PDB file of C-alpha atoms and ligand atoms in Angstrom:
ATOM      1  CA  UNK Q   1     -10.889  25.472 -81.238  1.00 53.00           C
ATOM      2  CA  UNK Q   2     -11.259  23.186 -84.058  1.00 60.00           C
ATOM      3  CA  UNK Q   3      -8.478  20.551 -82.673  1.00 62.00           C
ATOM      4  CA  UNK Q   4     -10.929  20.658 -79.345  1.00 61.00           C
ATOM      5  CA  UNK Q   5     -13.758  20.019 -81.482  1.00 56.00           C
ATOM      6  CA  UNK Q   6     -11.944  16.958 -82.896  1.00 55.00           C
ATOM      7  CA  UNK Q   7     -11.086  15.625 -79.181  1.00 54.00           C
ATOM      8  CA  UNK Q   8     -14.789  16.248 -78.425  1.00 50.00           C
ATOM      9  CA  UNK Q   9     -15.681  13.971 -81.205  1.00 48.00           C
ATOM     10  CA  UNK Q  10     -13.023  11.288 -80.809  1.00 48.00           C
ATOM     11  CA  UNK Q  11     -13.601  10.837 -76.794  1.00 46.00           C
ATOM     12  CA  UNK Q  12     -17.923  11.151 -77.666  1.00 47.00           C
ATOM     13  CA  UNK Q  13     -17.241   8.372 -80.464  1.00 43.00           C
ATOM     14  CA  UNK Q  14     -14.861   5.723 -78.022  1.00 44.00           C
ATOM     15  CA  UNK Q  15     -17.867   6.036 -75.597  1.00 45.00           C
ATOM     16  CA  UNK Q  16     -20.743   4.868 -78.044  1.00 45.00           C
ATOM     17  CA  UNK Q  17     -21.382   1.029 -77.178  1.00 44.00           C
ATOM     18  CA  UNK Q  18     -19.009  -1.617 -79.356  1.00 41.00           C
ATOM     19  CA  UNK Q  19     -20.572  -4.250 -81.213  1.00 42.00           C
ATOM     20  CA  UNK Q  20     -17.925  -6.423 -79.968  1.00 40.00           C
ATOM     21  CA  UNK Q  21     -17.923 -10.579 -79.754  1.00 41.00           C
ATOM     22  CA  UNK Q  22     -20.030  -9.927 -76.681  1.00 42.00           C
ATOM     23  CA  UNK Q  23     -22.913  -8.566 -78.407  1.00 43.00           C
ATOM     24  CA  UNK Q  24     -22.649 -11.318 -81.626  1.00 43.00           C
ATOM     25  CA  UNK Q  25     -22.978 -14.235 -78.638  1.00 44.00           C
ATOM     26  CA  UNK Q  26     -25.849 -12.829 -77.034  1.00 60.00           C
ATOM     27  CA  UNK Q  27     -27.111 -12.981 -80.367  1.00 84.00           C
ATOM     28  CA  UNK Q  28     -26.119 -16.371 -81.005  1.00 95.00           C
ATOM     29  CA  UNK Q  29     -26.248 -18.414 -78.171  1.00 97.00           C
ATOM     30  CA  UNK Q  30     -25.006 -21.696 -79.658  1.00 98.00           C
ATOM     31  CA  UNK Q  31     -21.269 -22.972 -80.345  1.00 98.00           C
ATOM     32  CA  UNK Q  32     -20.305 -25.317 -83.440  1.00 98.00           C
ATOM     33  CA  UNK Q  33     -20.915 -29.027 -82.971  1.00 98.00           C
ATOM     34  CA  UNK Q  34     -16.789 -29.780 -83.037  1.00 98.00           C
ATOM     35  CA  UNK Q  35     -13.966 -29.328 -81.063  1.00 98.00           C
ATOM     36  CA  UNK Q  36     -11.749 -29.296 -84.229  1.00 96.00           C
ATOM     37  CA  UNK Q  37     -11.026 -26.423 -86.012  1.00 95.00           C
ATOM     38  CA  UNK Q  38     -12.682 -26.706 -90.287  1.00 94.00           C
ATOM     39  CA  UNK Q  39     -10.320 -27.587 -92.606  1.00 91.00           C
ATOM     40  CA  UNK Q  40     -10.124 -30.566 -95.351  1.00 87.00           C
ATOM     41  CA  UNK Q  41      -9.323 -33.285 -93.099  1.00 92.00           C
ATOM     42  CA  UNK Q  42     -11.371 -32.239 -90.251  1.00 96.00           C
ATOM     43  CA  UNK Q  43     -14.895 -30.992 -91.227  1.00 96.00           C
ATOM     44  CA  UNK Q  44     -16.309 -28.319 -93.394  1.00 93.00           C
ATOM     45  CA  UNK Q  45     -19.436 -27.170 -94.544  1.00 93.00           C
ATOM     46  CA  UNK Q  46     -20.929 -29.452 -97.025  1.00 92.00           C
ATOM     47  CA  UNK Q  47     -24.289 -28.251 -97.606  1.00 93.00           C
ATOM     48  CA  UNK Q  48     -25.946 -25.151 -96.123  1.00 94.00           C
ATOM     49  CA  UNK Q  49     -29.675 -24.759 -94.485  1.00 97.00           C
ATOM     50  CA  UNK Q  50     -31.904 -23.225 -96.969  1.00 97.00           C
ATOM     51  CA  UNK Q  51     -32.826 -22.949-100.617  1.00 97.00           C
ATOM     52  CA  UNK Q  52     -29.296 -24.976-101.716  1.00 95.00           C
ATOM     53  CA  UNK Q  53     -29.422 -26.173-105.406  1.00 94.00           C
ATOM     54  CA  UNK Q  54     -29.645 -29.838-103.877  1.00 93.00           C
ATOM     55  CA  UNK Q  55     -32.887 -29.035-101.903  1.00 95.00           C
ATOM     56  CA  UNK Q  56     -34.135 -27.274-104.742  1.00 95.00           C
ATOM     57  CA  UNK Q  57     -33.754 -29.951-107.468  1.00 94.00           C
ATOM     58  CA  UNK Q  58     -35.213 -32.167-104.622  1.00 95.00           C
ATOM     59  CA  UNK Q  59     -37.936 -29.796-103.218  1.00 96.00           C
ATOM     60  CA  UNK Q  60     -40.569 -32.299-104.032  1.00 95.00           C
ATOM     61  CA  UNK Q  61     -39.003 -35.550-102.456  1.00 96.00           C
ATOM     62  CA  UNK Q  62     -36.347 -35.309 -99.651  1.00 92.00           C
ATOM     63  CA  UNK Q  63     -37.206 -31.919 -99.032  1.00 95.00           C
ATOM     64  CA  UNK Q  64     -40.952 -31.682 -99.141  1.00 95.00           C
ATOM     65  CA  UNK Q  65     -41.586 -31.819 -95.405  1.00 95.00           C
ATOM     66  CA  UNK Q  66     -39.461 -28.884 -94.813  1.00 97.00           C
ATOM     67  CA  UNK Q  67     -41.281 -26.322 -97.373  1.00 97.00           C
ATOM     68  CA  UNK Q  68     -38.542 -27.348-100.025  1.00 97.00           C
ATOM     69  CA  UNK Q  69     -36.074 -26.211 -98.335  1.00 98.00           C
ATOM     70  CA  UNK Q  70     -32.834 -28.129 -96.480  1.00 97.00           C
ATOM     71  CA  UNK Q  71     -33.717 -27.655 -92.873  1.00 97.00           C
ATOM     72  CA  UNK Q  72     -30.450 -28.093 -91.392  1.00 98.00           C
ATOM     73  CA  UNK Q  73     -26.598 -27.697 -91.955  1.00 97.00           C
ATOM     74  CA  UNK Q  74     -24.513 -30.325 -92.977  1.00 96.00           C
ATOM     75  CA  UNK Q  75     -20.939 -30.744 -91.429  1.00 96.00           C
ATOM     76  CA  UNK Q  76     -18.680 -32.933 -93.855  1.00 95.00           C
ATOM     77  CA  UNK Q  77     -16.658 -34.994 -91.394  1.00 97.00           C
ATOM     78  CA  UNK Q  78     -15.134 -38.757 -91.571  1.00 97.00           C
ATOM     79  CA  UNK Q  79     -17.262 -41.241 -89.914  1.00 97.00           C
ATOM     80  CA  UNK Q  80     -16.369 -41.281 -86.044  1.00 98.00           C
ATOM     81  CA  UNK Q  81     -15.420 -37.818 -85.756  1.00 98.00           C
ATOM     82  CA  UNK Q  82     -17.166 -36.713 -82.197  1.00 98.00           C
ATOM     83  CA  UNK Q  83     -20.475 -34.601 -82.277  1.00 98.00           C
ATOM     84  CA  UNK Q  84     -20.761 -32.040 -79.321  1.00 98.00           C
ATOM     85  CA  UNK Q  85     -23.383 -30.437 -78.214  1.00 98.00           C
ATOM     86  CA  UNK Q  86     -23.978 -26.945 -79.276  1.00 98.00           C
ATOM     87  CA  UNK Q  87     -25.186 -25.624 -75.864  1.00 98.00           C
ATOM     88  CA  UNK Q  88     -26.376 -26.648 -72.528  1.00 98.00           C
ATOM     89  CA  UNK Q  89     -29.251 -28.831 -72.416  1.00 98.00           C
ATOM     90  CA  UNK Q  90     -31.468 -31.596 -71.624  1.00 98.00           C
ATOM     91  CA  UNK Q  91     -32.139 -34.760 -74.075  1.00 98.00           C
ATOM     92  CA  UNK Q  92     -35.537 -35.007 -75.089  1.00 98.00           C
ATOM     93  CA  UNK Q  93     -35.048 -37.427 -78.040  1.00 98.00           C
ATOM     94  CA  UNK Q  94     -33.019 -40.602 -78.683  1.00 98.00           C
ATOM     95  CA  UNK Q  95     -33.946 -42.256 -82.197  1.00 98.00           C
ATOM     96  CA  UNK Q  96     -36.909 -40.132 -82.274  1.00 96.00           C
ATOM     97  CA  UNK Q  97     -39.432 -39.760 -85.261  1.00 96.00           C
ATOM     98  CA  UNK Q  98     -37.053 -36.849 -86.743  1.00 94.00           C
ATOM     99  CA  UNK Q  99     -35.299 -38.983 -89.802  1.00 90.00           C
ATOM    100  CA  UNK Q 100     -31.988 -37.787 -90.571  1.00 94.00           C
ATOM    101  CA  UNK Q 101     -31.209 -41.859 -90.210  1.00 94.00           C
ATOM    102  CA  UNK Q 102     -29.622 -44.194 -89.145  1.00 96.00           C
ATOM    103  CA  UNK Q 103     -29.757 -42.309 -85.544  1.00 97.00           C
ATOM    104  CA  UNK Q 104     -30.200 -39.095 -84.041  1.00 98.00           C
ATOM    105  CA  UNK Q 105     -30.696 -37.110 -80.788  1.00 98.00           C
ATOM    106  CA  UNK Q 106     -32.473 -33.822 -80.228  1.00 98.00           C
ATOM    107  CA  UNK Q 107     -31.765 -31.459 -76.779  1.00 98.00           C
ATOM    108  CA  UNK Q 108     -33.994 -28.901 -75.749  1.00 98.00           C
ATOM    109  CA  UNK Q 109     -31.791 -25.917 -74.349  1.00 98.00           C
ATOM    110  CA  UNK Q 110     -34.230 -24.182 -71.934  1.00 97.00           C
ATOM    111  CA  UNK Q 111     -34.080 -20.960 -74.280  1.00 96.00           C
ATOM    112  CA  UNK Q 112     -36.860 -21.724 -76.657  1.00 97.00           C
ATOM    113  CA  UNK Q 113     -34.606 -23.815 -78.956  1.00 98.00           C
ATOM    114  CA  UNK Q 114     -33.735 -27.342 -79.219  1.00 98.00           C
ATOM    115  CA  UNK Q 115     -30.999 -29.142 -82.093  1.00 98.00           C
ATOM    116  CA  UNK Q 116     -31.231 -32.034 -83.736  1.00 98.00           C
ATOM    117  CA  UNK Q 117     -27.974 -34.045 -84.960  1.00 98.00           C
ATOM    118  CA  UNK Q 118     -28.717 -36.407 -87.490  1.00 98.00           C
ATOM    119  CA  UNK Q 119     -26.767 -39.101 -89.523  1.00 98.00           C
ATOM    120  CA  UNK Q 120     -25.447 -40.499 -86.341  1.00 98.00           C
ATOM    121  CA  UNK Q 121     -22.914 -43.402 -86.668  1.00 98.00           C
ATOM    122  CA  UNK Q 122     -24.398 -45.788 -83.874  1.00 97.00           C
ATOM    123  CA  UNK Q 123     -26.726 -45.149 -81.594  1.00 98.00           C
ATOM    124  CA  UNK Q 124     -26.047 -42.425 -78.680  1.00 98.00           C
ATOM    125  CA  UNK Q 125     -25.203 -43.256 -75.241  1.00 97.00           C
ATOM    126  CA  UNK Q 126     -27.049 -40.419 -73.898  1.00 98.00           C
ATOM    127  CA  UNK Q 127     -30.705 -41.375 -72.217  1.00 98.00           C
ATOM    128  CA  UNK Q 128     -33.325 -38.804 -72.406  1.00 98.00           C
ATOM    129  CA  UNK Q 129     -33.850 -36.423 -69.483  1.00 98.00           C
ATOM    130  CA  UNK Q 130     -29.916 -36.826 -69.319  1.00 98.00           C
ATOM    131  CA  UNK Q 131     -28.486 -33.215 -68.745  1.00 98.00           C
ATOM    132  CA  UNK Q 132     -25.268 -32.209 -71.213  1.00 98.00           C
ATOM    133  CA  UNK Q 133     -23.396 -29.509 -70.808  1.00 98.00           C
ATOM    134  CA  UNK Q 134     -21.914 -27.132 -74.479  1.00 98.00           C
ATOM    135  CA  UNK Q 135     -19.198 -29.280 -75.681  1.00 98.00           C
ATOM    136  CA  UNK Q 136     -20.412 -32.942 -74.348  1.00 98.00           C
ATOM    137  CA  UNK Q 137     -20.313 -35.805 -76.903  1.00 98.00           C
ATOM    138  CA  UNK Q 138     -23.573 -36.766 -78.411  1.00 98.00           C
ATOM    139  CA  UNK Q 139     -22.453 -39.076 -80.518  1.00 98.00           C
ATOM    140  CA  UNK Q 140     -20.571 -39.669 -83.707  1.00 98.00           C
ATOM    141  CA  UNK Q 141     -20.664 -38.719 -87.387  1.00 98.00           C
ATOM    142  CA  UNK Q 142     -21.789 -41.188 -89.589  1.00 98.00           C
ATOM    143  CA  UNK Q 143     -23.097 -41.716 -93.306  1.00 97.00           C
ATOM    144  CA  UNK Q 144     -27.045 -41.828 -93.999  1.00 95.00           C
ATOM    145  CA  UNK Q 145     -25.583 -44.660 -97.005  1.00 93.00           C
ATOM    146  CA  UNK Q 146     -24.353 -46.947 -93.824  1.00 90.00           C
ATOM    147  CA  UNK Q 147     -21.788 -48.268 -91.448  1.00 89.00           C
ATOM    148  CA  UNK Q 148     -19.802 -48.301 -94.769  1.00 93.00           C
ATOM    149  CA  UNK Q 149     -18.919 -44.954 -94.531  1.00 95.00           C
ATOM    150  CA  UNK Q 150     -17.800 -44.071 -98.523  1.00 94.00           C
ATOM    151  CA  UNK Q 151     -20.273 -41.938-100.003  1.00 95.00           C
ATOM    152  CA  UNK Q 152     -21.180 -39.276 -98.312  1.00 95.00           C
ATOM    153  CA  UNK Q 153     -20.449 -39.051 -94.404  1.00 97.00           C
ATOM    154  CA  UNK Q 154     -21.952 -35.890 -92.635  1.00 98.00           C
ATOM    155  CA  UNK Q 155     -23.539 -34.562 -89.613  1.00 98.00           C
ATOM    156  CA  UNK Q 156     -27.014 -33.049 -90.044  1.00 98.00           C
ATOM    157  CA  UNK Q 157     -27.873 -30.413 -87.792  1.00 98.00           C
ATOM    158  CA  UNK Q 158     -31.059 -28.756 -86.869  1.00 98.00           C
ATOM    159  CA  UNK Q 159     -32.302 -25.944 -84.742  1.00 98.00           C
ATOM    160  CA  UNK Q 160     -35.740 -25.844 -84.071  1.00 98.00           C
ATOM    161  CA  UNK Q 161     -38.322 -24.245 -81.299  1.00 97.00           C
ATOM    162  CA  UNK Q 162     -39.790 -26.486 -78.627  1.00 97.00           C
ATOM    163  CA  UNK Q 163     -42.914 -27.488 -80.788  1.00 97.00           C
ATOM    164  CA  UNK Q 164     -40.474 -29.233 -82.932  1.00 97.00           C
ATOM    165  CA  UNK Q 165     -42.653 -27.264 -86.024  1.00 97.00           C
ATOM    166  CA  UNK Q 166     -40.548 -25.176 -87.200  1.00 98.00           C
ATOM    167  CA  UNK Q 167     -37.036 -24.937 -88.348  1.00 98.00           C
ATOM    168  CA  UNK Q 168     -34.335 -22.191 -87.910  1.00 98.00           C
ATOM    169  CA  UNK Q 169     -31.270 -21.000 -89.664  1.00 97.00           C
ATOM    170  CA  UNK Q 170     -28.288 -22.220 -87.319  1.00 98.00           C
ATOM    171  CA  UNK Q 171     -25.682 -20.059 -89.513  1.00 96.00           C
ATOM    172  CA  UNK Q 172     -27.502 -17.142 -86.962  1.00 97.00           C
ATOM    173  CA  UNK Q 173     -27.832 -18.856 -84.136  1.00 98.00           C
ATOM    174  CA  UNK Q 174     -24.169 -20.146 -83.617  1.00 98.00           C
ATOM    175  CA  UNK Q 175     -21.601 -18.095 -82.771  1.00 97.00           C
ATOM    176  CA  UNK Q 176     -19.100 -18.987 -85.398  1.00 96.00           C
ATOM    177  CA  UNK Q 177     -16.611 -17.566 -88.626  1.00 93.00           C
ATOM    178  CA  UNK Q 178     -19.443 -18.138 -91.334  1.00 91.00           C
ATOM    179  CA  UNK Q 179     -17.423 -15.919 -93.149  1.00 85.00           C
ATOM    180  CA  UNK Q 180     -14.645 -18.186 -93.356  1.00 87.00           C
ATOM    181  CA  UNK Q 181     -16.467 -21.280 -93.540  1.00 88.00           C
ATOM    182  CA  UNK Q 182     -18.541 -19.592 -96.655  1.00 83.00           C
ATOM    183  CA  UNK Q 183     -14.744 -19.567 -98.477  1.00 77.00           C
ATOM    184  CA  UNK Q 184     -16.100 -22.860-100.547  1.00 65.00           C
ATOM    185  CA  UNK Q 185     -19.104 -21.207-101.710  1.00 63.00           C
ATOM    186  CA  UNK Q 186     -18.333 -22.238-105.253  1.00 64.00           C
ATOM    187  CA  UNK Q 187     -18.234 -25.275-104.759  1.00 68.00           C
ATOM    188  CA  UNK Q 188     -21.022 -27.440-106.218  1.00 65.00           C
ATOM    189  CA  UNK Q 189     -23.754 -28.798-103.236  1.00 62.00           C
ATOM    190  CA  UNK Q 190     -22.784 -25.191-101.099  1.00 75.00           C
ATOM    191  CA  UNK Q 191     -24.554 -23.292-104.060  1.00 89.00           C
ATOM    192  CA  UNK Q 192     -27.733 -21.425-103.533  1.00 93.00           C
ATOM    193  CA  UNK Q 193     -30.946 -21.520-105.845  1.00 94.00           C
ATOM    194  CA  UNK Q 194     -31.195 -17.727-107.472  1.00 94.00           C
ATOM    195  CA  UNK Q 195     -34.733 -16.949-109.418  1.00 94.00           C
ATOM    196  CA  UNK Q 196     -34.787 -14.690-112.107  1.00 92.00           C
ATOM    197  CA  UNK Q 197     -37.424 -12.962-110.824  1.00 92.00           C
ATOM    198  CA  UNK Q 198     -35.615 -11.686-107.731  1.00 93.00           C
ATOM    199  CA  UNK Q 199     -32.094 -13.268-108.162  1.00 91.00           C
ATOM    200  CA  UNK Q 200     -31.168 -11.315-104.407  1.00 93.00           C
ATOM    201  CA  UNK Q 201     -33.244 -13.531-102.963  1.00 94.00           C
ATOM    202  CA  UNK Q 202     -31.820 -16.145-100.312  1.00 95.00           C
ATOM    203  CA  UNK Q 203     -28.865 -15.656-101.614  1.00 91.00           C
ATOM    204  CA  UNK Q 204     -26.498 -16.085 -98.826  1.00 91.00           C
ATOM    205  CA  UNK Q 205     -26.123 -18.630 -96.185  1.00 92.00           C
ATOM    206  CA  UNK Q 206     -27.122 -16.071 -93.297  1.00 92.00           C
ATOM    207  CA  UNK Q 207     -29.989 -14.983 -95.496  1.00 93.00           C
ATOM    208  CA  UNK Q 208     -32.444 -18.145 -95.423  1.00 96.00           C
ATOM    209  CA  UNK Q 209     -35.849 -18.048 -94.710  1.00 97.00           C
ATOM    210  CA  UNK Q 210     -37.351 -20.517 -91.181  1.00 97.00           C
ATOM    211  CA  UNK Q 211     -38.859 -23.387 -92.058  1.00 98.00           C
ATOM    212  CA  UNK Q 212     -42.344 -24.553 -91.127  1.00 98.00           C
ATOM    213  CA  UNK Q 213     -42.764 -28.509 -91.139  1.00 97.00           C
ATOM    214  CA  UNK Q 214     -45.906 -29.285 -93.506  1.00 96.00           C
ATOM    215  CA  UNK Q 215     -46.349 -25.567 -94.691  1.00 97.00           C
ATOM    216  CA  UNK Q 216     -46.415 -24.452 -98.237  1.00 97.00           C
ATOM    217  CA  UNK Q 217     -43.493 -25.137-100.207  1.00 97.00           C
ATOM    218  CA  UNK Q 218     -41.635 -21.271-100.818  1.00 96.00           C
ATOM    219  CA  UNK Q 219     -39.564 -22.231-104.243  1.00 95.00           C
ATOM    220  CA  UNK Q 220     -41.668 -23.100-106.892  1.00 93.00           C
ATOM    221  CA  UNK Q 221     -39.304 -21.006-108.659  1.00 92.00           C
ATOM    222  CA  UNK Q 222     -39.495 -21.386-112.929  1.00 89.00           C
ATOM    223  CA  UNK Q 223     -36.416 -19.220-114.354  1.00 92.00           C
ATOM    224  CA  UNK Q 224     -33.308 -20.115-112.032  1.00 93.00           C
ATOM    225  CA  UNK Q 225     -29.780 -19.831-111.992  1.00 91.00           C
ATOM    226  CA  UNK Q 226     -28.148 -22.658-112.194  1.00 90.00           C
ATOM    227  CA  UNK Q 227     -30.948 -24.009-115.133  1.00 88.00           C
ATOM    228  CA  UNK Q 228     -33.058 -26.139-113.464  1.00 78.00           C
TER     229      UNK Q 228
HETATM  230 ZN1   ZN Y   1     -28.771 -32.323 -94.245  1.00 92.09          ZN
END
């Protein structure tokens, strides 16, 4: 009787629905920007979207468009390494008025999201109203220093809604090992801003709050780990 019970349970349990890979791409509809796999001498996370120590101790210069906050995710990578777009999609900007210099391209993906991919090397080939499909070059990664390529080369991603207005966390919108790309948390620029006051807040990369353009800035913080 009890052994049947078991069985019962076991067969009842198999049937519930899986949250499989499936379900985490329906959630996150977007792919990472390479075709390489991270790793030191391909690309790796250099500086996360959010409340990072960098956009903190900058929250009143670089950062104060974006609420304090660093809108995007930046993708160490040598100059020239090949930028792909995230998902399907239609250019809408080439050079627009988005920074993230010296070029840049934005492609609305018919979903109510569109990326941005900043720090271009040279300007992209693409022409807007072009169609790309996931995986298409968009261009190159370059350095926002210049064509010299030695301080700090990096692609700049964005994801933001059709209104260009507001900003989203791309760590949930692409389907992607964040928890192996968050290995190098301890190193210095991948560091989050913690507040005394409520040191579990935005804490983690997946944990970052959207970003309005021209809104209030959100961390004003006094008391924060590390000193500020
Ligand atoms: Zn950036």
């Amino acid at each position: 009787m009890r052994r049947a019970l078991w069985i019962l349970l076991l067969v009842g349990f198999s049937l519930l629905p899986q949250r499989g890979p499936a379900a985490v791409r329906a959630e996150r509809p977007f792919a990472l920007p390479f075709a390489e796999p991270p790793g030191v001498s391909t690309w790796f996370v250099s500086q996360w979207y959010g409340n990072t120590v960098s956009a903190f101790r900058n929250r009143a210069s670089l950062y104060a468009a974006g609420q304090g906050l660093h809108f995007g995710v930046d993708f160490a990578a040598r100059c020239g390494t090949i930028v792909r777009a995230i998902g399907d999609g239609t250019v809408v900007a080439v050079d627009g008025p988005y920074g993230a210099a010296p070029h840049n391209v934005v492609i609305d993906h018919g979903n109510g999201y569109r990326s941005l991919y900043g720090h271009l090397l040279e300007r992209s080939p693409l022409q807007v109203g072009q169609k790309v499909r996931r995986g298409e070059p968009v261009g190159e990664v370059g350095d926002p220093a210049g064509p010299r390529c030695d301080r700090a080369p990096h692609l700049h991603l964005e994801i933001r809604d059709t209104t260009m207005r507001r900003a989203y966390n791309p760590v949930t919108l692409i389907d992607a090992d964040w928890p192996r790309l968050t290995l190098g948390l301890r190193l210095p620029g991948q560091q989050f801003m913690l507040s005394y006051d409520d040191p579990e807040r935005w804490r983690l990369p997946s944990s970052q709050p959207e970003v309005l353009f021209g809104g209030p800035r959100l961390n004003d913080w006094r008391g924060t780990w590390p000193p500020s």
